[in-house]
CSV table of C-alpha atoms in Angstrom, one decimal:
chain,number,residue,atom,x,y,z
A,1,MET,CA,91.1,104.4,68.5
A,2,LYS,CA,94.3,102.4,68.2
A,3,LYS,CA,93.9,98.6,67.9
A,4,SER,CA,96.1,98.1,70.9
A,5,GLU,CA,93.9,100.2,73.1
A,6,ILE,CA,90.8,98.2,72.3
A,7,MET,CA,92.7,94.9,72.6
A,8,LYS,CA,93.9,96.0,76.0
A,9,GLU,CA,90.3,97.0,77.1
A,10,ILE,CA,88.9,93.7,75.9
A,11,LEU,CA,91.7,91.7,77.7
A,12,VAL,CA,91.3,93.7,80.9
A,13,GLY,CA,87.5,93.3,80.7
A,14,LEU,CA,87.7,89.5,80.3
A,15,ALA,CA,90.2,89.3,83.1
A,16,ALA,CA,87.9,91.4,85.3
A,17,VAL,CA,84.7,89.5,84.7
A,18,GLY,CA,86.3,86.1,84.2
A,19,ALA,CA,85.1,83.8,81.4
A,20,VAL,CA,82.1,85.3,79.7
A,21,VAL,CA,79.2,82.9,79.2
A,22,LEU,CA,76.6,83.7,76.6
A,23,ILE,CA,73.6,81.8,75.1
A,24,ALA,CA,74.7,80.6,71.7
A,25,ALA,CA,72.2,82.9,69.9
A,26,ALA,CA,73.7,85.9,71.6
A,27,VAL,CA,77.2,85.6,69.9
A,28,PRO,CA,76.5,88.3,67.3
A,29,SER,CA,75.7,90.7,70.1
A,30,LEU,CA,78.9,89.8,72.0
A,31,PRO,CA,80.2,93.4,72.1
A,32,ILE,CA,77.0,94.6,73.7
A,33,ALA,CA,77.1,91.8,76.2
A,34,LEU,CA,80.7,92.4,77.3
A,35,ALA,CA,80.2,96.2,77.3
A,36,GLY,CA,77.2,95.8,79.5
A,37,VAL,CA,79.4,94.0,82.1
A,38,TYR,CA,82.6,96.0,81.7
A,39,LYS,CA,81.9,99.7,81.5
A,40,PRO,CA,85.2,101.0,79.9
A,41,LEU,CA,84.2,99.2,76.6
A,42,ARG,CA,81.1,101.3,76.3
A,43,ARG,CA,83.1,104.1,74.8
A,44,TYR,CA,83.9,102.0,71.7
A,45,LYS,CA,81.5,101.3,68.8
A,46,ASP,CA,80.2,97.8,68.3
A,47,HIS,CA,82.1,97.2,65.1
A,48,GLN,CA,85.4,98.3,66.9
A,49,ILE,CA,84.8,95.7,69.7
A,50,ARG,CA,83.9,93.0,67.1
A,51,ARG,CA,87.0,93.7,65.2
A,52,GLY,CA,89.0,93.6,68.4
A,53,PHE,CA,87.6,90.3,69.4
A,54,ALA,CA,88.2,88.9,65.9
A,55,TYR,CA,91.9,90.0,66.1
A,56,LEU,CA,92.3,88.6,69.6
A,57,LYS,CA,90.8,85.3,68.4
A,58,GLN,CA,93.0,85.2,65.3
A,59,LYS,CA,96.1,85.8,67.5
A,60,LYS,CA,94.9,83.1,69.9
A,61,MET,CA,94.7,85.5,72.9
A,62,ILE,CA,91.1,84.5,73.6
A,63,GLY,CA,89.3,81.2,73.2
A,64,ILE,CA,85.7,81.0,72.1
A,65,GLY,CA,84.0,77.7,72.5
A,66,GLN,CA,80.7,75.9,73.0
A,67,GLU,CA,79.7,74.2,76.2
A,68,LYS,CA,76.1,72.9,76.9
A,69,GLY,CA,74.5,75.2,74.3
A,70,LYS,CA,76.4,78.3,75.6
A,71,THR,CA,79.3,80.2,74.1
A,72,ILE,CA,82.2,80.7,76.5
A,73,ILE,CA,84.9,83.3,75.9
A,74,LYS,CA,88.0,83.3,78.0
A,75,LEU,CA,91.6,84.4,78.0
A,76,THR,CA,94.2,82.0,76.8
A,77,GLU,CA,97.7,81.8,78.1
A,78,ALA,CA,98.8,84.1,75.3
A,79,GLY,CA,96.1,86.5,76.2
A,80,LYS,CA,97.2,86.5,79.9
A,81,SER,CA,100.8,87.1,78.8
A,82,ARG,CA,99.8,90.0,76.6
A,83,LEU,CA,97.7,91.5,79.4
A,84,VAL,CA,100.7,91.3,81.8
A,85,LYS,CA,102.7,93.2,79.1
A,86,PHE,CA,100.0,95.9,79.0
A,87,GLN,CA,100.0,96.2,82.8
A,88,LEU,CA,103.8,96.4,82.8
A,89,ASN,CA,103.8,99.2,80.2
A,90,ASP,CA,101.2,101.1,82.2
A,91,LEU,CA,103.0,100.8,85.5
A,92,ARG,CA,103.7,104.1,87.2
A,93,ILE,CA,104.8,105.0,90.7
A,94,LYS,CA,102.3,107.3,92.5
A,95,LEU,CA,104.0,110.5,93.6
A,96,PRO,CA,103.0,111.6,97.1
A,97,LYS,CA,102.2,115.2,97.8
A,98,LYS,CA,104.9,115.2,100.4
A,99,TRP,CA,108.1,113.2,100.5
A,100,ASP,CA,108.4,110.9,103.5
A,101,GLY,CA,112.1,111.4,103.8
A,102,LYS,CA,113.0,107.9,102.9
A,103,TRP,CA,114.8,106.4,99.9
A,104,ARG,CA,114.0,103.2,98.1
A,105,MET,CA,117.1,101.3,96.9
A,106,VAL,CA,116.8,98.4,94.5
A,107,ILE,CA,119.9,96.2,94.4
A,108,PHE,CA,120.3,93.3,92.1
A,109,ASP,CA,122.8,90.7,91.1
A,110,ILE,CA,121.2,88.8,88.2
A,111,PRO,CA,123.2,86.0,86.7
A,112,GLU,CA,124.4,86.3,83.1
A,113,ARG,CA,122.0,83.6,81.9
A,114,PHE,CA,119.2,86.1,82.7
A,115,LYS,CA,120.9,88.9,80.8
A,116,VAL,CA,117.7,89.9,78.9
A,117,ALA,CA,115.7,90.1,82.1
A,118,ARG,CA,118.5,92.1,83.8
A,119,GLN,CA,118.5,94.6,80.9
A,120,ALA,CA,114.7,94.8,80.9
A,121,LEU,CA,114.6,95.4,84.7
A,122,SER,CA,117.2,98.2,84.3
A,123,ALA,CA,115.2,99.8,81.5
A,124,LYS,CA,112.0,99.6,83.5
A,125,LEU,CA,113.6,101.2,86.5
A,126,ARG,CA,114.9,104.0,84.3
A,127,GLU,CA,111.4,104.4,82.9
A,128,LEU,CA,110.0,104.7,86.4
A,129,LYS,CA,112.5,107.5,87.1
A,130,PHE,CA,114.9,105.6,89.3
A,131,GLU,CA,118.4,106.9,89.2
A,132,LEU,CA,121.5,104.7,88.9
A,133,LEU,CA,123.6,105.1,92.1
A,134,GLN,CA,126.2,102.6,91.0
A,135,LYS,CA,126.1,99.5,88.8
A,136,SER,CA,123.0,97.4,89.7
A,137,VAL,CA,122.0,99.8,92.4
A,138,TRP,CA,119.1,102.1,91.7
A,139,ILE,CA,117.4,104.7,94.0
A,140,CYS,CA,114.0,106.4,94.1
A,141,PRO,CA,112.5,108.6,96.8
A,142,TYR,CA,109.0,107.2,96.5
A,143,SER,CA,107.2,104.2,97.9
A,144,CYS,CA,107.3,101.4,95.3
A,145,GLN,CA,107.1,98.0,97.0
A,146,ASP,CA,104.1,96.8,94.9
A,147,GLU,CA,105.5,98.0,91.7
A,148,ILE,CA,108.9,96.4,92.2
A,149,ASP,CA,107.3,93.1,93.4
A,150,PHE,CA,105.2,93.1,90.1
A,151,ILE,CA,108.2,93.8,87.9
A,152,VAL,CA,110.5,91.2,89.4
A,153,ALA,CA,107.6,88.6,89.2
A,154,VAL,CA,107.0,89.4,85.5
A,155,TYR,CA,110.7,89.1,84.7
A,156,GLU,CA,111.1,86.1,87.0
A,157,VAL,CA,114.1,87.5,88.8
A,158,ASP,CA,112.7,87.6,92.3
A,159,PRO,CA,115.6,85.7,94.0
A,160,PHE,CA,118.2,88.2,92.6
A,161,VAL,CA,116.5,91.5,93.5
A,162,ARG,CA,116.2,93.3,96.9
A,163,LEU,CA,114.4,96.5,97.8
A,164,PHE,CA,115.6,98.5,100.8
A,165,THR,CA,114.0,101.6,102.4
A,166,ILE,CA,116.7,103.8,103.9
A,167,ASP,CA,116.8,107.1,105.8
A,168,SER,CA,117.5,110.3,103.8
A,169,SER,CA,120.5,111.2,105.9
A,170,GLN,CA,122.3,108.3,104.4
A,171,LEU,CA,122.3,109.9,101.0
A,172,GLU,CA,123.9,113.1,99.8
A,173,LYS,CA,122.1,116.3,99.1
A,174,TYR,CA,123.0,115.8,95.4
A,175,TRP,CA,120.3,113.1,95.1
A,176,GLN,CA,117.7,115.2,96.9
A,177,LYS,CA,118.3,118.0,94.4
A,178,LYS,CA,118.2,115.5,91.5
A,179,PHE,CA,114.7,114.4,92.5
A,180,ASN,CA,113.6,118.1,93.2
A,181,LEU,CA,113.0,117.2,96.9
A,182,ILE,CA,114.8,120.3,98.3
């Protein structure tokens, strides 16, 4: 297994169950404890999970501390940030069995001071199979409100991005062919 896969599973697991509280004596059996609460970790061997925890602790993505005789493990801000990056990388638009006949159009006018965010947004839209209609105007035939909301929140460009749903008759047959809709 790749290190990034196990890191992701541990971070997702900690986010899913919140802070993990263990009796201090149970720290050596930490992998077993978390795997018992978060099922996707069960496919990894104990030593892989221990190594993943050690790496995350070294990179300050998780915090392990003592409180009232118990060990508490939780995500740090760096860990939360890394988790968001994993979620962004895994983001996909669900393709419906039948097209609803509507187009989703993302339009943005992001100031130059946010150039990196603008470029990242364009790259992510391209990755999600949006097509460039014209500069800063992207189209997609599938419902994607939640995905776009997440992306603009991550890149902190919400005030500069708009998503519209438009009737298919407003776009040429060229785009319908481009997306294999006809």
